[in-house]
Amino acid sequence: MSQFSSYEDLFKPKTSALIVWDVQNMLVQHIFNKEQFINSLNNLINSARSLNIPIFYTKITPLPERFESPIRKFLISIWNRGGSWGSDPNLYELAVKPEKNEIVINKNTASIFVGTNFELMIRNAGITTLVFTGIATEIGVESSARDAFNLGFLPVIAEDAVSSSDKESHERSLANMRKIFVVMKSDEIIRYWNKAKGL
C-alpha cells in the first residue's frame, strides 16, 4: 500500500519542511504583490513554528568574485538595477528573520539541491514533503520543486506565498506546476498541517 492515501498523509508535520526561497531585500523590493506575499509567508512560517516543522531559508550568496560565474555577475547587476557586484551587502540580507533553530542555506544556484547538503539533511530527518515559498516563482522555486520531484520528494507550492517581479512569468510558472505538483493557498496548507498533526 502507498505511504500516501490522503492529503493528511501528505501534510504530516513530522515529515514536512517549509522552504523559504531567496526572500532577500534585493528581490522583495521588486515583486508585484509584496504586502499579500509577506502576509501569507508569515502565516506559513508562524504555523510551521507552532507545529515544530523545520524551516529552511535559502540565500543567494555570491562566490568570491574571481570564482563567480560571469553570467551570474551580469544577472545580479541587473537585479541590483545597475549596482556593482556585491556593492551593497544589505541587498543580500533576508527580509524575514530566521529563529535560532532554523537553517539558512547559503547557495549559488537556482536549485536548493545543487551544491548544498539540503538533500542529505532532509533524508536524514525522514522529511518527504517540501512546502515551497519565496522568490522567484519561475526561477528558483520551480527549479527546486522539479528537482525535489525528480529525487522522490513531494513538492507543494504555496501559491500566495511565492512571487516574482514579473507577474506573467509567475502565473505561467504556477500553471506549469499545477500540472504535476500540489499547488494550493497557504491557508489550505495550514489547515492540512493542523488536521494531520496527530498522525
mmCIF file of C-alpha atoms in Angstrom:
data_model
loop_
_atom_site.group_PDB
_atom_site.id
_atom_site.type_symbol
_atom_site.label_atom_id
_atom_site.label_comp_id
_atom_site.label_asym_id
_atom_site.label_seq_id
_atom_site.Cartn_x
_atom_site.Cartn_y
_atom_site.Cartn_z
ATOM 1 C CA MET A 1 0.000 0.000 0.000
ATOM 2 C CA SER A 2 1.189 3.521 -0.781
ATOM 3 C CA GLN A 3 2.580 5.630 2.033
ATOM 4 C CA PHE A 4 0.229 8.416 0.923
ATOM 5 C CA SER A 5 -3.511 7.860 0.667
ATOM 6 C CA SER A 6 -4.815 11.339 1.579
ATOM 7 C CA TYR A 7 -3.732 14.946 1.973
ATOM 8 C CA GLU A 8 -3.449 14.283 5.695
ATOM 9 C CA ASP A 9 -0.707 11.748 4.898
ATOM 10 C CA LEU A 10 0.977 14.266 2.621
ATOM 11 C CA PHE A 11 0.981 17.062 5.191
ATOM 12 C CA LYS A 12 2.085 15.278 8.343
ATOM 13 C CA PRO A 13 4.163 17.855 10.251
ATOM 14 C CA LYS A 14 6.763 15.264 11.256
ATOM 15 C CA THR A 15 7.567 14.553 7.592
ATOM 16 C CA SER A 16 7.153 18.118 6.255
ATOM 17 C CA ALA A 17 9.522 21.046 5.843
ATOM 18 C CA LEU A 18 8.925 24.654 4.845
ATOM 19 C CA ILE A 19 11.289 26.195 2.284
ATOM 20 C CA VAL A 20 11.610 29.997 2.220
ATOM 21 C CA TRP A 21 13.378 30.582 -1.061
ATOM 22 C CA ASP A 22 15.506 33.734 -1.527
ATOM 23 C CA VAL A 23 13.306 36.168 0.402
ATOM 24 C CA GLN A 24 16.074 38.748 0.296
ATOM 25 C CA ASN A 25 15.841 42.524 0.255
ATOM 26 C CA MET A 26 17.021 42.855 -3.345
ATOM 27 C CA LEU A 27 14.183 40.614 -4.552
ATOM 28 C CA VAL A 28 11.342 41.545 -2.207
ATOM 29 C CA GLN A 29 11.509 45.199 -3.165
ATOM 30 C CA HIS A 30 10.632 44.392 -6.782
ATOM 31 C CA ILE A 31 7.822 41.806 -6.529
ATOM 32 C CA PHE A 32 4.338 42.662 -7.775
ATOM 33 C CA ASN A 33 2.384 41.642 -4.638
ATOM 34 C CA LYS A 34 4.662 42.463 -1.723
ATOM 35 C CA GLU A 35 2.072 43.033 1.024
ATOM 36 C CA GLN A 36 -0.006 39.932 0.262
ATOM 37 C CA PHE A 37 3.117 37.806 -0.240
ATOM 38 C CA ILE A 38 4.686 38.798 3.087
ATOM 39 C CA ASN A 39 1.407 38.254 4.946
ATOM 40 C CA SER A 40 0.900 34.744 3.502
ATOM 41 C CA LEU A 41 4.544 33.846 4.060
ATOM 42 C CA ASN A 42 4.477 34.961 7.694
ATOM 43 C CA ASN A 43 1.304 32.945 8.308
ATOM 44 C CA LEU A 44 3.046 29.812 6.998
ATOM 45 C CA ILE A 45 6.198 30.498 8.997
ATOM 46 C CA ASN A 46 4.227 31.038 12.206
ATOM 47 C CA SER A 47 2.204 27.881 11.624
ATOM 48 C CA ALA A 48 5.326 25.819 10.892
ATOM 49 C CA ARG A 49 6.954 27.099 14.070
ATOM 50 C CA SER A 50 3.910 26.231 16.155
ATOM 51 C CA LEU A 51 3.902 22.680 14.764
ATOM 52 C CA ASN A 52 7.685 22.182 15.016
ATOM 53 C CA ILE A 53 8.002 21.878 11.231
ATOM 54 C CA PRO A 54 11.597 22.559 10.118
ATOM 55 C CA ILE A 55 12.114 25.796 8.193
ATOM 56 C CA PHE A 56 14.926 26.215 5.667
ATOM 57 C CA TYR A 57 15.771 29.667 4.307
ATOM 58 C CA THR A 58 17.873 29.988 1.194
ATOM 59 C CA LYS A 59 20.116 32.929 0.499
ATOM 60 C CA ILE A 60 21.817 33.910 -2.741
ATOM 61 C CA THR A 61 25.438 34.076 -1.661
ATOM 62 C CA PRO A 62 27.986 35.252 -4.219
ATOM 63 C CA LEU A 63 31.225 33.352 -4.501
ATOM 64 C CA PRO A 64 34.478 35.332 -4.278
ATOM 65 C CA GLU A 65 34.487 37.481 -7.405
ATOM 66 C CA ARG A 66 37.293 35.611 -9.161
ATOM 67 C CA PHE A 67 35.400 32.317 -8.863
ATOM 68 C CA GLU A 68 31.902 33.542 -9.628
ATOM 69 C CA SER A 69 30.214 32.849 -12.946
ATOM 70 C CA PRO A 70 30.388 35.868 -15.281
ATOM 71 C CA ILE A 71 26.795 35.155 -16.272
ATOM 72 C CA ARG A 72 25.630 35.264 -12.652
ATOM 73 C CA LYS A 73 27.551 38.509 -12.056
ATOM 74 C CA PHE A 74 25.754 40.057 -15.018
ATOM 75 C CA LEU A 75 22.339 38.897 -13.826
ATOM 76 C CA ILE A 76 22.930 40.102 -10.269
ATOM 77 C CA SER A 77 23.902 43.519 -11.626
ATOM 78 C CA ILE A 78 20.517 43.632 -13.390
ATOM 79 C CA TRP A 79 18.670 42.594 -10.218
ATOM 80 C CA ASN A 80 20.555 45.332 -8.392
ATOM 81 C CA ARG A 81 19.315 47.795 -11.014
ATOM 82 C CA GLY A 82 22.774 48.704 -12.172
ATOM 83 C CA GLY A 83 24.602 48.419 -8.870
ATOM 84 C CA SER A 84 28.026 46.830 -8.983
ATOM 85 C CA TRP A 85 28.605 43.226 -7.957
ATOM 86 C CA GLY A 86 28.341 42.975 -4.189
ATOM 87 C CA SER A 87 28.199 46.766 -3.776
ATOM 88 C CA ASP A 88 25.503 46.711 -1.084
ATOM 89 C CA PRO A 89 25.612 43.726 1.316
ATOM 90 C CA ASN A 90 22.196 44.725 2.684
ATOM 91 C CA LEU A 91 20.637 43.661 -0.616
ATOM 92 C CA TYR A 92 21.519 40.052 0.187
ATOM 93 C CA GLU A 93 20.049 40.109 3.701
ATOM 94 C CA LEU A 94 16.908 38.100 4.391
ATOM 95 C CA ALA A 95 13.714 40.146 4.606
ATOM 96 C CA VAL A 96 12.257 37.638 7.088
ATOM 97 C CA LYS A 97 14.324 36.712 10.110
ATOM 98 C CA PRO A 98 15.053 33.069 11.000
ATOM 99 C CA GLU A 99 14.925 31.950 14.595
ATOM 100 C CA LYS A 100 17.997 30.307 16.109
ATOM 101 C CA ASN A 101 16.863 26.720 15.444
ATOM 102 C CA GLU A 102 16.064 27.415 11.772
ATOM 103 C CA ILE A 103 18.531 26.754 8.984
ATOM 104 C CA VAL A 104 19.884 29.259 6.465
ATOM 105 C CA ILE A 105 21.354 27.677 3.346
ATOM 106 C CA ASN A 106 23.873 29.835 1.531
ATOM 107 C CA LYS A 107 23.749 28.734 -2.083
ATOM 108 C CA ASN A 108 24.957 29.720 -5.527
ATOM 109 C CA THR A 109 22.468 28.116 -7.926
ATOM 110 C CA ALA A 110 18.753 28.157 -8.730
ATOM 111 C CA SER A 111 18.175 24.789 -7.036
ATOM 112 C CA ILE A 112 18.195 24.025 -3.332
ATOM 113 C CA PHE A 113 19.689 20.624 -4.175
ATOM 114 C CA VAL A 114 22.728 21.769 -6.202
ATOM 115 C CA GLY A 115 25.880 22.496 -4.237
ATOM 116 C CA THR A 116 24.266 22.143 -0.793
ATOM 117 C CA ASN A 117 23.708 19.467 1.875
ATOM 118 C CA PHE A 118 19.944 20.011 1.827
ATOM 119 C CA GLU A 119 19.055 16.590 0.408
ATOM 120 C CA LEU A 120 21.251 14.836 2.975
ATOM 121 C CA MET A 121 19.636 16.770 5.833
ATOM 122 C CA ILE A 122 16.041 16.083 4.864
ATOM 123 C CA ARG A 123 16.658 12.404 4.107
ATOM 124 C CA ASN A 124 18.357 12.039 7.490
ATOM 125 C CA ALA A 125 15.318 13.633 9.148
ATOM 126 C CA GLY A 126 12.753 11.494 7.283
ATOM 127 C CA ILE A 127 11.235 14.524 5.525
ATOM 128 C CA THR A 128 9.272 13.737 2.379
ATOM 129 C CA THR A 129 7.012 16.759 1.785
ATOM 130 C CA LEU A 130 8.527 20.122 0.909
ATOM 131 C CA VAL A 131 6.328 23.218 1.002
ATOM 132 C CA PHE A 132 7.864 25.875 -1.230
ATOM 133 C CA THR A 133 7.522 29.623 -0.750
ATOM 134 C CA GLY A 134 9.656 32.514 -1.949
ATOM 135 C CA ILE A 135 11.037 34.423 -4.919
ATOM 136 C CA ALA A 136 11.085 33.950 -7.855
ATOM 137 C CA THR A 137 8.328 31.512 -8.729
ATOM 138 C CA GLU A 138 9.568 30.850 -12.251
ATOM 139 C CA ILE A 139 13.247 30.563 -11.346
ATOM 140 C CA GLY A 140 14.451 29.013 -8.093
ATOM 141 C CA VAL A 141 11.069 27.893 -6.764
ATOM 142 C CA GLU A 142 10.129 25.958 -9.893
ATOM 143 C CA SER A 143 13.678 24.642 -10.427
ATOM 144 C CA SER A 144 13.880 23.372 -6.849
ATOM 145 C CA ALA A 145 10.387 21.873 -6.951
ATOM 146 C CA ARG A 146 11.201 19.970 -10.135
ATOM 147 C CA ASP A 147 14.438 18.677 -8.644
ATOM 148 C CA ALA A 148 12.570 17.665 -5.481
ATOM 149 C CA PHE A 149 10.033 15.690 -7.504
ATOM 150 C CA ASN A 150 12.739 14.002 -9.595
ATOM 151 C CA LEU A 151 14.559 12.989 -6.403
ATOM 152 C CA GLY A 152 11.473 11.342 -4.913
ATOM 153 C CA PHE A 153 10.167 14.128 -2.669
ATOM 154 C CA LEU A 154 6.691 15.646 -2.752
ATOM 155 C CA PRO A 155 6.770 19.361 -3.616
ATOM 156 C CA VAL A 156 3.858 21.569 -2.553
ATOM 157 C CA ILE A 157 3.702 25.132 -3.871
ATOM 158 C CA ALA A 158 2.100 27.776 -1.651
ATOM 159 C CA GLU A 159 0.595 29.800 -4.491
ATOM 160 C CA ASP A 160 0.033 33.001 -2.493
ATOM 161 C CA ALA A 161 3.464 32.801 -0.803
ATOM 162 C CA VAL A 162 5.540 32.672 -3.975
ATOM 163 C CA SER A 163 6.162 35.719 -6.126
ATOM 164 C CA SER A 164 8.206 37.416 -8.817
ATOM 165 C CA SER A 165 8.989 40.815 -10.278
ATOM 166 C CA ASP A 166 7.240 39.529 -13.413
ATOM 167 C CA LYS A 167 3.567 38.715 -12.796
ATOM 168 C CA GLU A 168 3.065 36.998 -16.162
ATOM 169 C CA SER A 169 6.065 34.709 -15.676
ATOM 170 C CA HIS A 170 4.859 33.930 -12.132
ATOM 171 C CA GLU A 171 1.413 32.954 -13.420
ATOM 172 C CA ARG A 172 2.821 30.818 -16.249
ATOM 173 C CA SER A 173 5.068 29.020 -13.787
ATOM 174 C CA LEU A 174 2.158 28.284 -11.446
ATOM 175 C CA ALA A 175 0.132 26.973 -14.411
ATOM 176 C CA ASN A 176 3.026 24.663 -15.357
ATOM 177 C CA MET A 177 3.483 23.396 -11.807
ATOM 178 C CA ARG A 178 -0.240 22.721 -11.325
ATOM 179 C CA LYS A 179 0.075 20.021 -13.981
ATOM 180 C CA ILE A 180 2.465 17.919 -11.893
ATOM 181 C CA PHE A 181 2.611 19.231 -8.302
ATOM 182 C CA VAL A 182 0.239 20.134 -5.495
ATOM 183 C CA VAL A 183 -0.389 23.890 -5.708
ATOM 184 C CA MET A 184 -2.620 25.447 -3.054
ATOM 185 C CA LYS A 185 -3.092 28.541 -0.941
ATOM 186 C CA SER A 186 -1.290 28.983 2.342
ATOM 187 C CA ASP A 187 -4.435 28.763 4.468
ATOM 188 C CA GLU A 188 -5.219 25.360 2.920
ATOM 189 C CA ILE A 189 -1.717 24.125 3.698
ATOM 190 C CA ILE A 190 -2.043 25.335 7.295
ATOM 191 C CA ARG A 191 -5.415 23.625 7.613
ATOM 192 C CA TYR A 192 -3.983 20.311 6.409
ATOM 193 C CA TRP A 193 -0.977 20.637 8.709
ATOM 194 C CA ASN A 194 -3.309 21.141 11.656
ATOM 195 C CA LYS A 195 -5.560 18.235 10.642
ATOM 196 C CA ALA A 196 -2.538 15.938 10.273
ATOM 197 C CA LYS A 197 -0.606 16.997 13.369
ATOM 198 C CA GLY A 198 -1.586 13.922 15.360
ATOM 199 C CA LEU A 199 -0.598 11.458 12.634
#
